[in-house]
Coordinates of C-alpha atoms and ligand atoms in Angstrom, one line a residue:
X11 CA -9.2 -5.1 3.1
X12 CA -6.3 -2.8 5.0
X13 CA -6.3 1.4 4.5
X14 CA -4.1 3.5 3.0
X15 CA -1.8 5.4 5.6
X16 CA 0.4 7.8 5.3
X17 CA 3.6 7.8 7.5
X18 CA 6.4 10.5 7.8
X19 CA 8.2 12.6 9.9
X20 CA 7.7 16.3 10.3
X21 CA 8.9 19.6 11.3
X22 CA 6.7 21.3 14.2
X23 CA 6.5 23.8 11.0
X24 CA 5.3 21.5 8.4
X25 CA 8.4 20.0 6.3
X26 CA 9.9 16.8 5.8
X27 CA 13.4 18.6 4.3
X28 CA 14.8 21.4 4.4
X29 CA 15.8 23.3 1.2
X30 CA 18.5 22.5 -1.5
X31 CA 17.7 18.2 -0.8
X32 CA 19.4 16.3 -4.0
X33 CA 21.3 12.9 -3.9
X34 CA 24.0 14.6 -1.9
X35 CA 21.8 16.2 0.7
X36 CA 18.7 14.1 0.8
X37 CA 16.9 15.5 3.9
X38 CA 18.1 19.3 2.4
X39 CA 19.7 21.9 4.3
X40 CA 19.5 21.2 7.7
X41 CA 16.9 18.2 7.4
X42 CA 19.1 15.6 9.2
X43 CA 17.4 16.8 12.3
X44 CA 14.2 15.4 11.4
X45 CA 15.7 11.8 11.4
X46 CA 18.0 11.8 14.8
X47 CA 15.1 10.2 17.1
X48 CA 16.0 7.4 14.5
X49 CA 18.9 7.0 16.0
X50 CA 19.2 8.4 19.6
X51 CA 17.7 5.3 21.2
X52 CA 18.9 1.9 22.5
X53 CA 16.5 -0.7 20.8
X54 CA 17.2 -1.7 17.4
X55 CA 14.6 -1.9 14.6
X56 CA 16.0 -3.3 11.4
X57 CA 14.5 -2.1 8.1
X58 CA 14.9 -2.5 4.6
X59 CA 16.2 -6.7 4.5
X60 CA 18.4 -6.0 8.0
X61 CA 20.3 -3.5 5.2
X62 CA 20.2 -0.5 8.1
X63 CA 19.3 -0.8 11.6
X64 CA 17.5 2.1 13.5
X65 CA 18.1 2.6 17.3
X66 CA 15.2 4.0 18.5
X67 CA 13.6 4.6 22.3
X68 CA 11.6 1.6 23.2
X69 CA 8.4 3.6 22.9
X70 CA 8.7 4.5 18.9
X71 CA 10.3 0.9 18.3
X72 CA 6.7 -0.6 19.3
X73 CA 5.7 2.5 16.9
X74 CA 7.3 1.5 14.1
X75 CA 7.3 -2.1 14.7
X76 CA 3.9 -2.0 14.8
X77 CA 3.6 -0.2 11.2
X78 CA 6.5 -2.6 10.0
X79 CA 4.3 -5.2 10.7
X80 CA 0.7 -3.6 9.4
X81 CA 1.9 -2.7 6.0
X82 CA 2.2 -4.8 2.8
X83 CA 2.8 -2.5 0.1
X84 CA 4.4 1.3 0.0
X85 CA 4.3 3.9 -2.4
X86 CA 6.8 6.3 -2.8
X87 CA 7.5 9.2 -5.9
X88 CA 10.3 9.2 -8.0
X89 CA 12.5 12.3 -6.2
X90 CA 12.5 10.0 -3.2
X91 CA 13.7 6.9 -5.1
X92 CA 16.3 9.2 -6.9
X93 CA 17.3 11.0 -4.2
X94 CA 17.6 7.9 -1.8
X95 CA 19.8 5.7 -4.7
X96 CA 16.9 3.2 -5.1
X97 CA 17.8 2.6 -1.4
X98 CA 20.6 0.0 -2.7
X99 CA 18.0 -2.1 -4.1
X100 CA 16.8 -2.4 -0.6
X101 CA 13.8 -0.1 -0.1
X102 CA 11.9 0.2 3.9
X103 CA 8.9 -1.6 2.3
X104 CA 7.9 -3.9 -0.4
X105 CA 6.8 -4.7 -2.5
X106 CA 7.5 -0.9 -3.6
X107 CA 5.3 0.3 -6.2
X108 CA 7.3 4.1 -7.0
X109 CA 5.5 6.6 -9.2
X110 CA 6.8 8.3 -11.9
X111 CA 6.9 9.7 -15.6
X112 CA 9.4 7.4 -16.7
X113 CA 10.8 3.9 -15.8
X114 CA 14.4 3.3 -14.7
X115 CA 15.4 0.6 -17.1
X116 CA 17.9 -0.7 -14.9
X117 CA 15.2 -1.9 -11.9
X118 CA 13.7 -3.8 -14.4
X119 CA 14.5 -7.3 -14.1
X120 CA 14.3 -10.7 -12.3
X121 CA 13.9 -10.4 -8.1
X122 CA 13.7 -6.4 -8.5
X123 CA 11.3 -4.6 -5.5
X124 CA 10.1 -2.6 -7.6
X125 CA 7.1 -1.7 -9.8
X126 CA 7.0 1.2 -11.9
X127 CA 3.6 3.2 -11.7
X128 CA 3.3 5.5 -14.7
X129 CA -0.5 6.0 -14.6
X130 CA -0.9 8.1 -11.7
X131 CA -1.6 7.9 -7.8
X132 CA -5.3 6.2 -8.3
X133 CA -3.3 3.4 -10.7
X134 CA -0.8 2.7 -7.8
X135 CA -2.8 2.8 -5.1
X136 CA -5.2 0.2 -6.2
X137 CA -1.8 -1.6 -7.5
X138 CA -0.6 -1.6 -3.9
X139 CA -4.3 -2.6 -2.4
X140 CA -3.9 -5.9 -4.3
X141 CA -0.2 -6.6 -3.5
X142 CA -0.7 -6.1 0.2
X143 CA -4.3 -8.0 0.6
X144 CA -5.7 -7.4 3.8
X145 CA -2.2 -5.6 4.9
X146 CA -2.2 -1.5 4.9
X147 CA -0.6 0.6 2.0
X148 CA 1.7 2.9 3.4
X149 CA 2.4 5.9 1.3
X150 CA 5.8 8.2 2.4
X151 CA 6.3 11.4 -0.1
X152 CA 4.6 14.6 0.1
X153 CA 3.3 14.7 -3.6
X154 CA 1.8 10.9 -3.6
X155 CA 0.2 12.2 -0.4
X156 CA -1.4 15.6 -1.9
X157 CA -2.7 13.9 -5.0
X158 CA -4.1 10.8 -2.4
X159 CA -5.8 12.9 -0.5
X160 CA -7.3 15.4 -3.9
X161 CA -8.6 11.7 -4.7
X162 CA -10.5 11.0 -1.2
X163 CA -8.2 8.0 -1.0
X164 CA -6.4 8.5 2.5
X165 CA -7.8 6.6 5.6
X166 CA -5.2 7.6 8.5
X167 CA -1.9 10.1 8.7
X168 CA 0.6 9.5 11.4
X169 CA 3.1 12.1 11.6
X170 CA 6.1 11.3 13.6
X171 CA 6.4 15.2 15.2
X172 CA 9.9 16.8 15.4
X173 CA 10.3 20.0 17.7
X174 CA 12.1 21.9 15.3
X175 CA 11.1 24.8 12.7
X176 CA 13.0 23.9 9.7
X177 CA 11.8 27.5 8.0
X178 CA 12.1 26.3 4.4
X179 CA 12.2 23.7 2.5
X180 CA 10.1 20.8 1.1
X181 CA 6.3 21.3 2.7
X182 CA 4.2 18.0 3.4
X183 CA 0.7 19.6 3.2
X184 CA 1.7 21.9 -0.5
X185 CA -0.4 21.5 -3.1
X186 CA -4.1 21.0 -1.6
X187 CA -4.9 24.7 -2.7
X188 CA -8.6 25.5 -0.6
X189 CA -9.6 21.9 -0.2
X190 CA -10.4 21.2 3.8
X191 CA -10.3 17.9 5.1
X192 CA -11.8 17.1 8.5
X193 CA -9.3 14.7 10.7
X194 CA -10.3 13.0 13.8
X195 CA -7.4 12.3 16.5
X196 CA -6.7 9.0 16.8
X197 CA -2.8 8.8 18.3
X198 CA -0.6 11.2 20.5
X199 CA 2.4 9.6 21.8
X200 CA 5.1 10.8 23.2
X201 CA 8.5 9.4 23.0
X202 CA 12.4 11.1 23.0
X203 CA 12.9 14.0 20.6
X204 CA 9.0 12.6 18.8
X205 CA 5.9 12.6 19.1
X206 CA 3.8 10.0 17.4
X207 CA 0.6 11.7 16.1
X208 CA -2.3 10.1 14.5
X209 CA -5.5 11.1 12.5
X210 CA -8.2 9.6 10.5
X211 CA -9.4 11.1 7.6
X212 CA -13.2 12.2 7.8
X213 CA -14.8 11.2 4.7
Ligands
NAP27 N1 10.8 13.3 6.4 C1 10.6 12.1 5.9 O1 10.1 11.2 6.6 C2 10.9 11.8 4.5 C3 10.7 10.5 4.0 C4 10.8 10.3 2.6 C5 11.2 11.4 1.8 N2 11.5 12.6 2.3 C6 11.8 13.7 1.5 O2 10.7 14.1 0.7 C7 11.2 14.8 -0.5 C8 10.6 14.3 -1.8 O3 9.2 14.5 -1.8 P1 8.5 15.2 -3.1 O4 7.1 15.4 -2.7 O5 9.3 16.4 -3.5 O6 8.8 14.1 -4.2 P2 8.3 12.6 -4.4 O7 6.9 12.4 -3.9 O8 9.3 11.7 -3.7 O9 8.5 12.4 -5.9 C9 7.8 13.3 -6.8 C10 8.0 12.8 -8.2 O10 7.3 11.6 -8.4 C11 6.8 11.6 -9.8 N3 5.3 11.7 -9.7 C12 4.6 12.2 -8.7 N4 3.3 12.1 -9.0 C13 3.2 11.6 -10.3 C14 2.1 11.3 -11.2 N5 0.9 11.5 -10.8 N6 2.4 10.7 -12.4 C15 3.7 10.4 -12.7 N7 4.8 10.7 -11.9 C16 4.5 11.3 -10.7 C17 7.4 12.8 -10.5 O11 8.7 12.4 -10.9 P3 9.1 12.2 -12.5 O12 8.4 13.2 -13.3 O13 10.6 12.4 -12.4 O14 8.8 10.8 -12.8 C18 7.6 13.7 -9.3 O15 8.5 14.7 -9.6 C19 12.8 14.6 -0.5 O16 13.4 15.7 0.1 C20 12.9 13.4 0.5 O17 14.2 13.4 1.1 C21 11.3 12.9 3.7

């Protein structure tokens, strides 16, 4: 059976946007920052069907090769899916299970990546666990993380570590109000403009 990871990429001050993100501005104010080591490098890591090609330092492209490879399912909430256009119909992992309150109508049909979830975190992670088999299920928005988490349901966190302090905006670990989870370091890589970290969640 694989875990459940959770994969994104940071501020050294704890967001994954900046303020004011919407469809026009999906990484918010400023947020754009957190993505250049995708695309400061010189080796090429296609995602989402060959649809965009990163160009990444030969260190994170064994990174994210290696979680390419590892995952077979991904989880992701509804602002993301919004905010990103549905990725084109070409989402960075499937199959893509994307929970939310209310289905999309138009994703549902013949050869679509997606499934809707609209019974909760628990509901889509066990979902994901049986689509990916003995593959990981990697989950990459803050509020499917917070409610994982609340539910004891996270095995590992890798946080790909920008030096920059965003100040505002949307904040990964919200939501968890006085609940302490132990972590024990299992990855710290550096690369350019990254740093790869990893932790397993003591349970
Ligand atoms: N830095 C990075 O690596 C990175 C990567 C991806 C995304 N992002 C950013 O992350 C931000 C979005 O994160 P977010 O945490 O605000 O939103 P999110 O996790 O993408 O989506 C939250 C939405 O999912 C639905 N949802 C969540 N839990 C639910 C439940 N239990 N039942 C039913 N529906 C549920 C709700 O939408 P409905 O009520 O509308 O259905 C909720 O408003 C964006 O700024 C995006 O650009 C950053």
């Amino acid at each position: 059976m694989g875990k459940v990871v959770f994969n994104m990429t940071m501020s050294l001050d704890g967001f994954v946007a900046g303020p004011n993100d919407g469809p026009d501005n999906g990484l918010g104010d400023g947020g754009d920052r957190l993505f250049d080591w995708y695309f400061s490098g010189d080796t090429e890591v296609p995602i989402s069907d060959g649809q965009m090609v990163l160009k990444v330092s030969a260190r994170s492209a064994e990174i994210l090769k290696e979680a390419i490879t590892s995952s077979g399912a991904g989880i992701w909430g509804r602002r993301t899916f919004d905010i990103a256009g549905a990725w084109g119909g070409h989402p960075p992992g499937t199959p893509c299970f994307i929970v939310t309150h209310t289905v999309p109508q138009e994703w549902v049909k013949d050869g679509s990546p997606f499934v809707f979830v609209t019974d909760g975190v628990e509901s889509a992670i066990r979902q994901a666990k049986e689509a990916a088999g003995d593959k990981n299920v990697a989950i990459s928005t803050p509020s499917i993380l917070q409610q994982a988490l609340k539910a004891g349901l996270v095995d590992e966190i890798y946080i790909d570590l920008v030096p920059v302090l965003l100040g505002d905006g949307v904040r990964l670990f919200d939501n968890l109000e006085t609940t302490q989870f132990e972590l024990e370091r299992i990855r710290a890589i550096e690369a350019p403009g990254v740093t790869h970290l990893g932790f397993r969640v003591v349970k």
